[in-house]
Amino acid sequence: MAVINFLVWLATVPVCTGKLRGRIRKRMRSFFRALPARRKCKRIGSNFFCGGLVRLTRKTEIGDHVCLNGVWASGNGRLVFGSHIQCGDGLRIFTRNHDYESDRLPFGSGYVAKDVFVDDYVWIGSQVILLPGTHIHEGAIIQAGSVVHGDIPACAIAGGNPAKVFSHRDLDRFARLKAEYEAGRL
């Protein structure tokens, strides 16, 4: 990490000053942090931003306008991020479980893969864990520190361990903002 920061500093010092230098540094850090993901992932859309170190699997697909601020994913199931997603730092994603229904105790030597889906316009807080088989639907918000398993409905606000829905976004407002955003007015 220190090497990346030094290279970014070295490249921007003689070129510019002030706010422009800060923006260039931020983009360059994101570029270098995203390199391992770009080499490994199945698909990455446009405007991908990495605010922290990202470790993803070969079965990862990422849509457009996604901001990941430090993600560690493991397993052999699919991991699919939609578009327009914001994630806090320390996101952990698991796409497989030990096979506890085998002939051995406490579990067998094999694994059971389960896919994880994060739909469009989702906001995930810091230090969240997504367990195998999770599906977070469009517009949902996941509270920081949550452990998520199963389905989180569209526009739900969920949190805790295990994550439970405790509120919902205003659906009319969400639909209006989404239409304005997609029309380029936001």
CSV table of C-alpha atoms in Angstrom, one decimal:
chain,number,residue,atom,x,y,z
A,1,MET,CA,0.0,0.0,0.0
A,2,ALA,CA,2.9,2.4,0.8
A,3,VAL,CA,4.3,1.7,-2.7
A,4,ILE,CA,1.0,2.7,-4.3
A,5,ASN,CA,0.7,5.9,-2.3
A,6,PHE,CA,4.3,6.8,-3.1
A,7,LEU,CA,3.8,6.2,-6.9
A,8,VAL,CA,0.6,8.3,-6.9
A,9,TRP,CA,2.4,11.1,-5.0
A,10,LEU,CA,5.4,11.0,-7.3
A,11,ALA,CA,3.2,11.2,-10.4
A,12,THR,CA,1.0,14.1,-9.2
A,13,VAL,CA,3.5,16.4,-7.5
A,14,PRO,CA,5.1,18.0,-10.5
A,15,VAL,CA,1.9,18.1,-12.6
A,16,CYS,CA,-0.6,20.1,-10.6
A,17,THR,CA,-1.6,21.6,-7.2
A,18,GLY,CA,-4.6,21.9,-5.0
A,19,LYS,CA,-8.0,20.2,-5.5
A,20,LEU,CA,-7.0,18.9,-8.9
A,21,ARG,CA,-4.0,17.0,-7.4
A,22,GLY,CA,-6.3,15.5,-4.7
A,23,ARG,CA,-8.8,14.3,-7.3
A,24,ILE,CA,-6.0,12.8,-9.5
A,25,ARG,CA,-4.5,11.1,-6.5
A,26,LYS,CA,-7.9,9.6,-5.5
A,27,ARG,CA,-8.5,8.3,-9.0
A,28,MET,CA,-5.0,6.9,-9.3
A,29,ARG,CA,-5.3,5.1,-6.0
A,30,SER,CA,-8.6,3.6,-7.1
A,31,PHE,CA,-7.0,2.5,-10.4
A,32,PHE,CA,-4.1,0.7,-8.6
A,33,ARG,CA,-6.4,-0.9,-6.0
A,34,ALA,CA,-8.8,-2.1,-8.7
A,35,LEU,CA,-6.1,-3.8,-10.8
A,36,PRO,CA,-6.3,-7.2,-9.0
A,37,ALA,CA,-10.1,-7.1,-9.4
A,38,ARG,CA,-9.9,-6.2,-13.0
A,39,ARG,CA,-7.6,-9.1,-13.7
A,40,LYS,CA,-9.7,-11.6,-11.8
A,41,CYS,CA,-13.4,-10.7,-12.1
A,42,LYS,CA,-15.6,-12.1,-14.8
A,43,ARG,CA,-17.0,-8.7,-15.7
A,44,ILE,CA,-16.6,-5.1,-14.4
A,45,GLY,CA,-18.7,-2.2,-15.7
A,46,SER,CA,-17.8,1.4,-16.3
A,47,ASN,CA,-16.9,3.9,-13.5
A,48,PHE,CA,-15.7,1.3,-11.0
A,49,PHE,CA,-14.2,2.9,-7.9
A,50,CYS,CA,-12.1,1.2,-5.2
A,51,GLY,CA,-11.6,3.2,-2.1
A,52,GLY,CA,-9.8,0.4,-0.3
A,53,LEU,CA,-8.2,-3.0,-1.1
A,54,VAL,CA,-10.5,-5.4,-2.9
A,55,ARG,CA,-10.2,-9.1,-3.1
A,56,LEU,CA,-12.9,-10.7,-5.3
A,57,THR,CA,-13.5,-14.2,-6.9
A,58,ARG,CA,-13.3,-15.3,-10.5
A,59,LYS,CA,-17.1,-15.6,-10.5
A,60,THR,CA,-17.7,-11.9,-9.6
A,61,GLU,CA,-19.7,-9.7,-11.9
A,62,ILE,CA,-19.9,-5.9,-11.3
A,63,GLY,CA,-22.2,-3.4,-12.9
A,64,ASP,CA,-21.7,0.3,-13.7
A,65,HIS,CA,-21.0,3.0,-11.1
A,66,VAL,CA,-20.0,0.8,-8.2
A,67,CYS,CA,-17.9,2.0,-5.3
A,68,LEU,CA,-16.3,-0.6,-3.1
A,69,ASN,CA,-14.3,0.6,-0.2
A,70,GLY,CA,-12.5,-2.6,0.9
A,71,VAL,CA,-14.1,-5.9,0.1
A,72,TRP,CA,-12.9,-9.5,0.8
A,73,ALA,CA,-14.9,-12.2,-1.0
A,74,SER,CA,-14.3,-15.9,-0.9
A,75,GLY,CA,-16.0,-19.1,-2.2
A,76,ASN,CA,-16.9,-20.7,-5.5
A,77,GLY,CA,-20.4,-19.4,-5.9
A,78,ARG,CA,-21.3,-16.4,-8.1
A,79,LEU,CA,-21.1,-12.9,-6.7
A,80,VAL,CA,-23.2,-10.4,-8.7
A,81,PHE,CA,-23.2,-6.6,-8.0
A,82,GLY,CA,-25.8,-4.5,-9.9
A,83,SER,CA,-25.2,-0.9,-10.8
A,84,HIS,CA,-25.1,2.2,-8.6
A,85,ILE,CA,-23.9,0.5,-5.5
A,86,GLN,CA,-22.1,2.1,-2.5
A,87,CYS,CA,-20.3,-0.1,0.1
A,88,GLY,CA,-18.5,0.9,3.3
A,89,ASP,CA,-15.2,-0.5,4.3
A,90,GLY,CA,-14.7,-4.0,5.6
A,91,LEU,CA,-17.4,-5.8,3.5
A,92,ARG,CA,-16.9,-9.6,3.8
A,93,ILE,CA,-18.7,-11.9,1.4
A,94,PHE,CA,-18.9,-15.7,1.5
A,95,THR,CA,-20.3,-17.7,-1.4
A,96,ARG,CA,-19.9,-21.2,0.0
A,97,ASN,CA,-20.5,-23.2,3.2
A,98,HIS,CA,-19.0,-26.3,4.6
A,99,ASP,CA,-21.1,-29.4,3.9
A,100,TYR,CA,-22.6,-30.1,7.3
A,101,GLU,CA,-25.0,-32.8,5.8
A,102,SER,CA,-22.1,-35.2,5.0
A,103,ASP,CA,-21.1,-38.5,6.8
A,104,ARG,CA,-18.5,-36.7,9.0
A,105,LEU,CA,-18.7,-34.5,12.0
A,106,PRO,CA,-18.7,-31.6,12.6
A,107,PHE,CA,-18.8,-31.2,8.8
A,108,GLY,CA,-17.5,-32.9,5.6
A,109,SER,CA,-14.5,-32.1,3.5
A,110,GLY,CA,-16.7,-30.7,0.7
A,111,TYR,CA,-18.3,-27.3,0.2
A,112,VAL,CA,-21.8,-26.2,-0.9
A,113,ALA,CA,-21.7,-23.1,-3.2
A,114,LYS,CA,-24.5,-20.5,-3.0
A,115,ASP,CA,-24.7,-17.4,-5.0
A,116,VAL,CA,-24.8,-13.8,-3.6
A,117,PHE,CA,-26.7,-11.1,-5.4
A,118,VAL,CA,-26.7,-7.3,-4.7
A,119,ASP,CA,-29.2,-5.5,-7.0
A,120,ASP,CA,-29.1,-1.9,-8.2
A,121,TYR,CA,-29.1,1.2,-6.0
A,122,VAL,CA,-28.1,-0.6,-2.8
A,123,TRP,CA,-26.2,1.0,0.0
A,124,ILE,CA,-24.1,-1.3,2.3
A,125,GLY,CA,-22.6,0.1,5.5
A,126,SER,CA,-19.2,-0.7,7.0
A,127,GLN,CA,-18.1,-4.0,8.5
A,128,VAL,CA,-21.0,-6.0,6.9
A,129,ILE,CA,-20.9,-9.7,6.3
A,130,LEU,CA,-23.0,-11.3,3.5
A,131,LEU,CA,-23.5,-15.0,3.9
A,132,PRO,CA,-24.0,-17.6,1.1
A,133,GLY,CA,-27.4,-17.4,-0.5
A,134,THR,CA,-28.0,-13.7,0.2
A,135,HIS,CA,-30.0,-11.6,-2.2
A,136,ILE,CA,-30.3,-7.9,-1.5
A,137,HIS,CA,-33.0,-6.4,-3.7
A,138,GLU,CA,-33.0,-3.0,-5.4
A,139,GLY,CA,-32.8,0.2,-3.3
A,140,ALA,CA,-32.2,-1.6,0.0
A,141,ILE,CA,-29.9,-0.2,2.8
A,142,ILE,CA,-27.9,-2.5,5.0
A,143,GLN,CA,-26.9,-1.0,8.4
A,144,ALA,CA,-23.2,-1.1,9.4
A,145,GLY,CA,-22.0,-4.1,11.3
A,146,SER,CA,-24.9,-6.4,10.0
A,147,VAL,CA,-24.7,-10.1,9.2
A,148,VAL,CA,-27.0,-10.7,6.2
A,149,HIS,CA,-28.5,-14.0,5.1
A,150,GLY,CA,-31.5,-14.7,2.8
A,151,ASP,CA,-33.6,-12.1,1.0
A,152,ILE,CA,-33.7,-8.4,1.9
A,153,PRO,CA,-36.7,-6.9,0.1
A,154,ALA,CA,-36.6,-3.9,-2.3
A,155,CYS,CA,-36.2,-0.5,-0.6
A,156,ALA,CA,-35.9,-2.2,2.9
A,157,ILE,CA,-33.7,-0.9,5.6
A,158,ALA,CA,-32.2,-3.8,7.5
A,159,GLY,CA,-29.6,-4.3,10.2
A,160,GLY,CA,-28.4,-6.5,13.1
A,161,ASN,CA,-27.1,-10.0,13.5
A,162,PRO,CA,-29.0,-11.6,11.9
A,163,ALA,CA,-30.1,-8.7,9.7
A,164,LYS,CA,-33.8,-7.9,10.1
A,165,VAL,CA,-35.9,-5.4,8.2
A,166,PHE,CA,-36.8,-2.5,10.6
A,167,SER,CA,-37.9,0.1,8.1
A,168,HIS,CA,-38.5,0.9,4.4
A,169,ARG,CA,-37.6,3.8,2.1
A,170,ASP,CA,-40.4,5.9,0.8
A,171,LEU,CA,-41.2,4.0,-2.4
A,172,ASP,CA,-42.6,6.9,-4.3
A,173,ARG,CA,-39.6,9.1,-3.5
A,174,PHE,CA,-37.2,6.3,-4.5
A,175,ALA,CA,-39.0,5.8,-7.8
A,176,ARG,CA,-38.9,9.6,-8.5
A,177,LEU,CA,-35.2,9.9,-7.6
A,178,LYS,CA,-34.3,6.8,-9.7
A,179,ALA,CA,-36.2,8.2,-12.7
A,180,GLU,CA,-34.5,11.6,-12.4
A,181,TYR,CA,-31.1,10.0,-12.0
A,182,GLU,CA,-31.5,7.8,-15.0
A,183,ALA,CA,-32.7,10.8,-17.0
A,184,GLY,CA,-29.5,12.6,-16.1
A,185,ARG,CA,-31.1,15.3,-14.0
A,186,LEU,CA,-29.4,14.3,-10.7
